[in-house]
CSV table of C-alpha atoms and ligand atoms in Angstrom, one decimal:
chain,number,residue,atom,x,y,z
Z,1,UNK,CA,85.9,107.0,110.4
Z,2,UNK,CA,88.3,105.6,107.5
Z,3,UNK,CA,87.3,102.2,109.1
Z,4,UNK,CA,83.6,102.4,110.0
Z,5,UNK,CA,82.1,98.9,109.4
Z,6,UNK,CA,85.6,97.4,109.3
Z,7,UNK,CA,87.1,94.4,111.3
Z,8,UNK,CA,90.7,93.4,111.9
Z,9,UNK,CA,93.3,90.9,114.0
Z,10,UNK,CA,96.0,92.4,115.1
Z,11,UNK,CA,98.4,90.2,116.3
Z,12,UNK,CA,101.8,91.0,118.5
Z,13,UNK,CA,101.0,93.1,121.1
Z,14,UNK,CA,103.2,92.4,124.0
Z,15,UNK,CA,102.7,96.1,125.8
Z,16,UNK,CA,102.4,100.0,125.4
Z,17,UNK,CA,105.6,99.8,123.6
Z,18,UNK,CA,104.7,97.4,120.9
Z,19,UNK,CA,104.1,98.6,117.5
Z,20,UNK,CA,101.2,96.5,117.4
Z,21,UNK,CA,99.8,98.4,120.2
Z,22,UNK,CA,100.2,101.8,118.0
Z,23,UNK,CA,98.7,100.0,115.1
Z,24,UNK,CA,95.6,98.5,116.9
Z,25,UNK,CA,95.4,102.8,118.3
Z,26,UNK,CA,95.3,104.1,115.0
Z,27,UNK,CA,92.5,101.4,113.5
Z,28,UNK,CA,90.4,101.2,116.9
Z,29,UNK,CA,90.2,105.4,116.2
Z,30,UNK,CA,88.7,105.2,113.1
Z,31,UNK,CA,85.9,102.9,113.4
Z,32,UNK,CA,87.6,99.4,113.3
Z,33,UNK,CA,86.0,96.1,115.7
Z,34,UNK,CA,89.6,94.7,116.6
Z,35,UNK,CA,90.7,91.2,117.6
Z,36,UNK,CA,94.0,91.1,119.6
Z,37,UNK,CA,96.0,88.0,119.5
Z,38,UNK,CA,98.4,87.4,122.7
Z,39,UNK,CA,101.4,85.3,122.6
Z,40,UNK,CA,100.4,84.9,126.6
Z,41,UNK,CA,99.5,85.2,130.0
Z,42,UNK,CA,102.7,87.4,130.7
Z,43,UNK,CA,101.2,89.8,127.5
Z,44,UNK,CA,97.6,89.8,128.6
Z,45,UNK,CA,98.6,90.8,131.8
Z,46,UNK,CA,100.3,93.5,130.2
Z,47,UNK,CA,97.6,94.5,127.5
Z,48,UNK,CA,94.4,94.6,130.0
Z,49,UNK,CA,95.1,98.1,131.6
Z,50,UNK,CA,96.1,99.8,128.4
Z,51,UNK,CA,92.3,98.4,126.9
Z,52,UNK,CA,90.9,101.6,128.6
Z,53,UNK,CA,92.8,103.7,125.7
Z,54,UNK,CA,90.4,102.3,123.4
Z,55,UNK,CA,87.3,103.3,122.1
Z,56,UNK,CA,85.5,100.2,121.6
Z,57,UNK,CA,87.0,96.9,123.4
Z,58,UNK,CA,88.9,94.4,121.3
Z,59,UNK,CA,88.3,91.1,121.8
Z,60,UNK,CA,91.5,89.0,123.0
Z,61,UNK,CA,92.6,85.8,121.7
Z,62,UNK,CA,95.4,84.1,122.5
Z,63,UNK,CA,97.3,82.9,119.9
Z,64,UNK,CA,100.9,81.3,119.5
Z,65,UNK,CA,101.8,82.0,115.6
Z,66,UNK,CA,104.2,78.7,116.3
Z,67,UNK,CA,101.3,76.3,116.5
Z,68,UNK,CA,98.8,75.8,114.4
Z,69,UNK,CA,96.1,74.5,116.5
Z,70,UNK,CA,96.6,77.6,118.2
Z,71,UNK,CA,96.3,79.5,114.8
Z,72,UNK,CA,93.4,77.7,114.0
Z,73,UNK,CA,91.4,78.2,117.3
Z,74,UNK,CA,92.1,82.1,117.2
Z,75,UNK,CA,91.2,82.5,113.9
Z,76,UNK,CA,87.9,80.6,114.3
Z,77,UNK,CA,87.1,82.4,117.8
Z,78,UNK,CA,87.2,85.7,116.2
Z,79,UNK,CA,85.8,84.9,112.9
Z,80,UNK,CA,82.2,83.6,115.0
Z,81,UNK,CA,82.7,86.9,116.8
Z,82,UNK,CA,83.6,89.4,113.9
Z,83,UNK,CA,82.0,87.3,111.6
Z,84,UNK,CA,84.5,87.9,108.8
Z,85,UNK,CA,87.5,90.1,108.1
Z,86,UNK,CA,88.4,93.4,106.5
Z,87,UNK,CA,92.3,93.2,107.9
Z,88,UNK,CA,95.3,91.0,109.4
Z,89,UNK,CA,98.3,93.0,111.1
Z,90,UNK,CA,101.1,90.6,111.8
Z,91,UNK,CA,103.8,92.5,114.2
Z,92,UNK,CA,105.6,89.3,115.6
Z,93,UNK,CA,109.1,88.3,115.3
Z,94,UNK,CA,111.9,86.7,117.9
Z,95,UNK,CA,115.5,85.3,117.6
Z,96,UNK,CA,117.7,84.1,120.4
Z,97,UNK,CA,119.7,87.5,121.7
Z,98,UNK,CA,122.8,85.9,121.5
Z,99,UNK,CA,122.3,85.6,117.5
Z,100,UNK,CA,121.1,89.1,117.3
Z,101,UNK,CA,125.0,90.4,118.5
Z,102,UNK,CA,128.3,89.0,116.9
Z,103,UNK,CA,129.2,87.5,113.8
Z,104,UNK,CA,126.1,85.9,112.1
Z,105,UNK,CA,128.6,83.8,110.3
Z,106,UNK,CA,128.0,81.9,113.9
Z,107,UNK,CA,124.4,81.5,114.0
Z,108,UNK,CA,123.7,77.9,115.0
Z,109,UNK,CA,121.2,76.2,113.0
Z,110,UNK,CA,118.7,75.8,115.9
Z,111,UNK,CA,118.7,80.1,116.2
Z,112,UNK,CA,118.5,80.1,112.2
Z,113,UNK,CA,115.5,77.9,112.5
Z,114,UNK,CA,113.7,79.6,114.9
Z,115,UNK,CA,114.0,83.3,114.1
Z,116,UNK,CA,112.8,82.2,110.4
Z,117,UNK,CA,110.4,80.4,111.9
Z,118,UNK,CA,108.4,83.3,114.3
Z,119,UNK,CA,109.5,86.1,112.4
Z,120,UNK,CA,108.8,84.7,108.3
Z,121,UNK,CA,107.0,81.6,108.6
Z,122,UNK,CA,104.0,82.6,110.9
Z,123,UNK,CA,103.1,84.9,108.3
Z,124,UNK,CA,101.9,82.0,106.0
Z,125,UNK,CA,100.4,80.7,108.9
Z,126,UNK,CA,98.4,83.3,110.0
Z,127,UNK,CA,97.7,84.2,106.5
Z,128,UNK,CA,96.1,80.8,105.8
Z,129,UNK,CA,93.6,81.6,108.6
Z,130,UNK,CA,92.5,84.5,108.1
Z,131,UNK,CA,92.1,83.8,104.0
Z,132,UNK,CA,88.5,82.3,104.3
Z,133,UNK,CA,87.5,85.5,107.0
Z,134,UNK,CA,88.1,87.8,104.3
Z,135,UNK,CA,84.9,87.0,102.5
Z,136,UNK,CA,84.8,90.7,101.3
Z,137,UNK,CA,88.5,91.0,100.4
Z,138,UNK,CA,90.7,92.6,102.7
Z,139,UNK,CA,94.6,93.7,103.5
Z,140,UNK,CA,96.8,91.7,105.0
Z,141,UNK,CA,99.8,93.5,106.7
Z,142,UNK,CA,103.3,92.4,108.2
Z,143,UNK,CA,106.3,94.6,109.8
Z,144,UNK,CA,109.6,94.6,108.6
Z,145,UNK,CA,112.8,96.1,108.7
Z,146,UNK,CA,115.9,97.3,106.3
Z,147,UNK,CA,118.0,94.5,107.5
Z,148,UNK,CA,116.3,92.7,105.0
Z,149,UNK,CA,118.5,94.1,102.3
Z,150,UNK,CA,121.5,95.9,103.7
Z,151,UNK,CA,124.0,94.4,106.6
Z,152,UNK,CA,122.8,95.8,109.7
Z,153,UNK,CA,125.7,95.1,112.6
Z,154,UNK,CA,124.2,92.5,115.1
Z,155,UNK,CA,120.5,92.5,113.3
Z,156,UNK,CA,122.1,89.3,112.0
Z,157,UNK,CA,119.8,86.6,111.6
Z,158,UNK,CA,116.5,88.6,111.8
Z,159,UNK,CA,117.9,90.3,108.3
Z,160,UNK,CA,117.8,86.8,106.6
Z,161,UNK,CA,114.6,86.7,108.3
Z,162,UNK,CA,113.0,89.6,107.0
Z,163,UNK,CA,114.0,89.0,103.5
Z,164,UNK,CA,112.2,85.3,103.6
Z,165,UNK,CA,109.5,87.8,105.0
Z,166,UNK,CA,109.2,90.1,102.3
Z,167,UNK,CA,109.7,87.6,99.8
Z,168,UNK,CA,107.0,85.4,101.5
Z,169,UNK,CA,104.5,89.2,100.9
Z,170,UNK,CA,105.0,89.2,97.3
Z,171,UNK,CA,104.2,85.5,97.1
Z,172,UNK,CA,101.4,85.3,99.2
Z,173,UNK,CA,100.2,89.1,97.7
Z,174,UNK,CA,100.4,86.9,94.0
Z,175,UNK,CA,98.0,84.4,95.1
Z,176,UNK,CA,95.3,86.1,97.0
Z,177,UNK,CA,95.1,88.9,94.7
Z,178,UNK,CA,92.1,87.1,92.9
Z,179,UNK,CA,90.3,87.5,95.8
Z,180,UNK,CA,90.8,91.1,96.2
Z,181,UNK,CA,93.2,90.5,99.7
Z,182,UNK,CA,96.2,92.5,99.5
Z,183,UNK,CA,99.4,91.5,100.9
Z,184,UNK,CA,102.0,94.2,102.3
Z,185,UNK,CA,105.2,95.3,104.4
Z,186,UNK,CA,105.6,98.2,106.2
Z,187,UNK,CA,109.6,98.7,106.6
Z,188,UNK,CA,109.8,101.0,110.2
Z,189,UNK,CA,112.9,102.5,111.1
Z,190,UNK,CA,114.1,101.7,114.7
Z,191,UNK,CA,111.8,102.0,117.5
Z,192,UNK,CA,112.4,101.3,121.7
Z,193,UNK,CA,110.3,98.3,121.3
Z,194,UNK,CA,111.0,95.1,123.6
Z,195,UNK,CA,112.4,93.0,120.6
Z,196,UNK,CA,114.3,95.8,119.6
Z,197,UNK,CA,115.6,95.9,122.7
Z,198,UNK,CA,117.2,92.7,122.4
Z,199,UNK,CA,119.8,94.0,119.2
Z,200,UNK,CA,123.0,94.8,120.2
Z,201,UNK,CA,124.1,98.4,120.3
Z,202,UNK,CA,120.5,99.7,119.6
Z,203,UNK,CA,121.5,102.7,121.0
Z,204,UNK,CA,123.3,103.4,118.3
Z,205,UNK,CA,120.9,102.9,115.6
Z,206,UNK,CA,118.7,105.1,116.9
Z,207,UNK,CA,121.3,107.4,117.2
Z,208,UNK,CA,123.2,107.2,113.7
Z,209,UNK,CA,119.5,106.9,112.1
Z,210,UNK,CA,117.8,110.0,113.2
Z,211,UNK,CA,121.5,111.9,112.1
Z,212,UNK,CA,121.5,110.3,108.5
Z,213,UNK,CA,117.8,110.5,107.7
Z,214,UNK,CA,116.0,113.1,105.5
Z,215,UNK,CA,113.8,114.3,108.1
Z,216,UNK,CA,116.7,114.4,110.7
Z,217,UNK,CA,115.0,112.9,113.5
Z,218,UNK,CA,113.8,108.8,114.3
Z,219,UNK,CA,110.6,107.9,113.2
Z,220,UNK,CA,107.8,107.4,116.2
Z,221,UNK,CA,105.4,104.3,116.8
Z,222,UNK,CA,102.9,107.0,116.0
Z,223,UNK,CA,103.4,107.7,112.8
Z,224,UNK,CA,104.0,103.6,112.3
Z,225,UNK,CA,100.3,103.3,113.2
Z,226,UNK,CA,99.1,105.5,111.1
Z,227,UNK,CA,101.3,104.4,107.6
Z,228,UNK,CA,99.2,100.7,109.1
Z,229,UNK,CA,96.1,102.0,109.2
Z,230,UNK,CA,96.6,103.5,106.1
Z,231,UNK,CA,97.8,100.1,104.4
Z,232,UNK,CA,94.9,98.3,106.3
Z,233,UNK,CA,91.9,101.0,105.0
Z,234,UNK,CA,90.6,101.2,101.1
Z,235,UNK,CA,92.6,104.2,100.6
Z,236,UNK,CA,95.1,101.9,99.6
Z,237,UNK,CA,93.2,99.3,97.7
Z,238,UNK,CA,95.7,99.8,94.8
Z,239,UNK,CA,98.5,98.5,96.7
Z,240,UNK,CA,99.9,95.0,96.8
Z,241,UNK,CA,102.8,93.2,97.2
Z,242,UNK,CA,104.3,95.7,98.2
Z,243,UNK,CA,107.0,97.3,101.0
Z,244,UNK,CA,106.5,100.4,102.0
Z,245,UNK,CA,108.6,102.6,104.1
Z,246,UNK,CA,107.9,104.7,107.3
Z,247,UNK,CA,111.4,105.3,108.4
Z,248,UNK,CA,111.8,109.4,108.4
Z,249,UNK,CA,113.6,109.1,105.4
Z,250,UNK,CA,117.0,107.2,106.2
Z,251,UNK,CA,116.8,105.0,103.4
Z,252,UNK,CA,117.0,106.5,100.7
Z,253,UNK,CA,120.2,108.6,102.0
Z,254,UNK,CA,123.4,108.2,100.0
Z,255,UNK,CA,126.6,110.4,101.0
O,301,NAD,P1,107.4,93.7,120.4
O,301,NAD,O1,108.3,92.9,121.3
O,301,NAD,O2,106.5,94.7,121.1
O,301,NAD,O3,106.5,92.8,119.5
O,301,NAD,C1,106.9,91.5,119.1
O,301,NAD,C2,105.7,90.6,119.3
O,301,NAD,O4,106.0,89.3,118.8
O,301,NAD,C3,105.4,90.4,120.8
O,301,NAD,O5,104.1,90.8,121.0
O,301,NAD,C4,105.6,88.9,121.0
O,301,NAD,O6,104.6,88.4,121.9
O,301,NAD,C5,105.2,88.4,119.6
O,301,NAD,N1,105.6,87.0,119.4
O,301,NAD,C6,106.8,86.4,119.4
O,301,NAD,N2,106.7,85.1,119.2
O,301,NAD,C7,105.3,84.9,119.0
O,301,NAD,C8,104.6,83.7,118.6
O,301,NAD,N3,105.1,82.5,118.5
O,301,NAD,N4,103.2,83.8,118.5
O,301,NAD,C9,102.6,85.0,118.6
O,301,NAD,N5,103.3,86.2,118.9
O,301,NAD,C10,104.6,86.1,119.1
O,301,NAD,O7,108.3,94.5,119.3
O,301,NAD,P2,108.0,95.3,118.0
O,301,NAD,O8,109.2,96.1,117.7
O,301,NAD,O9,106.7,96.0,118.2
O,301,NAD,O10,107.9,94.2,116.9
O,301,NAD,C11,106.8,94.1,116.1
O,301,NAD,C12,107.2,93.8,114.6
O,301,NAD,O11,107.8,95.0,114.1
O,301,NAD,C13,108.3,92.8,114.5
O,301,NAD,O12,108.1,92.0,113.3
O,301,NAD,C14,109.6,93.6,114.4
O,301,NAD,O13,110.6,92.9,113.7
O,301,NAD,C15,109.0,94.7,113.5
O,301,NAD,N6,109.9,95.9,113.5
O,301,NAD,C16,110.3,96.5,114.6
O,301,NAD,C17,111.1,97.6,114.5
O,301,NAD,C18,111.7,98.3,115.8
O,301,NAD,O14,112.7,99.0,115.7
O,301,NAD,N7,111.1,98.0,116.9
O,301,NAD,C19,111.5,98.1,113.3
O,301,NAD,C20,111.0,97.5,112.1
O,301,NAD,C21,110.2,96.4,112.2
């Protein structure tokens, strides 16, 4: 029970698929009193039957990173319920699909906008919230991806996106680090998730990343969860700032 005593938000569970979902498995086993946020009714509806895998019952609170009233109401909802909070796991991105194929020379200012926006800026937002929760310190957590520092063909925008991201970790990792709340990135090699559904010629990731990577084989949600609920738990109170990789091994893979 790594967790026992512990709270956390987890927020971007849109189904069984979600890495969020494999996140909120792996803390909910060892002890922790969750708080699922919901982007909406179509992701409740989708979230209530798989509430029986749990062991304790999350509480669910909508939230819609976008909007800060919404941000605000969440974060005060579960902070009179939890009463504060040990760890945040932000799993939420989106950019149109037509600027996730192509040349991302094209991306029209409206798609640049938004993917930075849900995927980089809800960070801060979400961050912000849960600052005051964390009266006892506590780990703040986002997901990423190596598009943020090598071209990826058709991850496009969301690249750009996850660099603001992982430069946004280190800043926000900087300032709350006098409170004792650490700030990190796990980087996750591809998974069959709903948004990665929505990158052209996924397919082939998959494929051309379990041949290249050290361990010879993709990564699973599984083991995703797990490198989160390690990032979330003391074990890794030494750790800020920082982005840390659970992708079988394919990055670090020359010739
Ligand atoms: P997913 O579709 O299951 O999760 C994305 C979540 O973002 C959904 O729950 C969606 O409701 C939520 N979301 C979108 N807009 C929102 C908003 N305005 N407010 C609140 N929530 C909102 O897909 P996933 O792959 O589990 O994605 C989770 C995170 O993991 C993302 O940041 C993604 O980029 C990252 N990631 C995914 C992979 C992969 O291959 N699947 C690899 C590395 C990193």
């Amino acid at each position: 029970m790594l967790m026992k005593d512990k709270t956390g938000f987890v927020a971007g569970v849109a189904n069984h698929r979600s890495i969020a979902w494999a996140v909120a498995k792996a803390l909910d086993r060892e002890g922790t009193q969750l708080a699922l946020g919901y982007l909406g009714e179509r992701e409740l509806e989708a979230i209530e039957p798989l509430l029986e895998q749990l062991q304790t019952r999350p509480l669910l609170i909508q939230c819609d990173a976008t909007n800060e009233d919404s941000v605000g109401a969440a974060f005060d909802a579960a902070g009179k319920q939890l009463g504060h909070l040990d760890c945040l796991v932000h799993a939420i991105a989106f950019a149109n699909r037509e600027d996730l194929a192509g040349r991302f020379a094209d991306t029209s200012i409206e798609g640049y906008q938004l993917a930075l926006g849900v995927s980089a800026y809800t960070l801060n937002a979400l961050a912000r919230a849960a600052e005051p929760l964390m009266t006892e310190g506590g780990s703040i957590l986002t997901l990423t991806y190596l598009g943020s520092e090598r071209a990826i063909r058709n991850y496009n925008v969301m690249g750009v996106a996850k660099a603001a991201l992982e430069s946004g970790v280190r800043y926000l990792a900087s300032e709350m680090g006098e409170h004792n709340i650490r700030v990190n990135a796990l980087s996750a090699g591809p998974i069959r998730t709903l948004a990665a559904r929505g990158i052209g010629g996924l397919n082939d990731m998959l494929r051309v990343h379990a041949e290249r990577a050290a361990l010879k084989r993709n990564n699973t949600v599984e083991e995703v969860g797990d490198a989160a609920l390690f990032l979330c738990s003391p074990l890794s109170r030494g750790i800020t700032g920082g982005v840390i990789y659970c992708d079988a091994g394919y990055r670090i893979m020359g010739l």
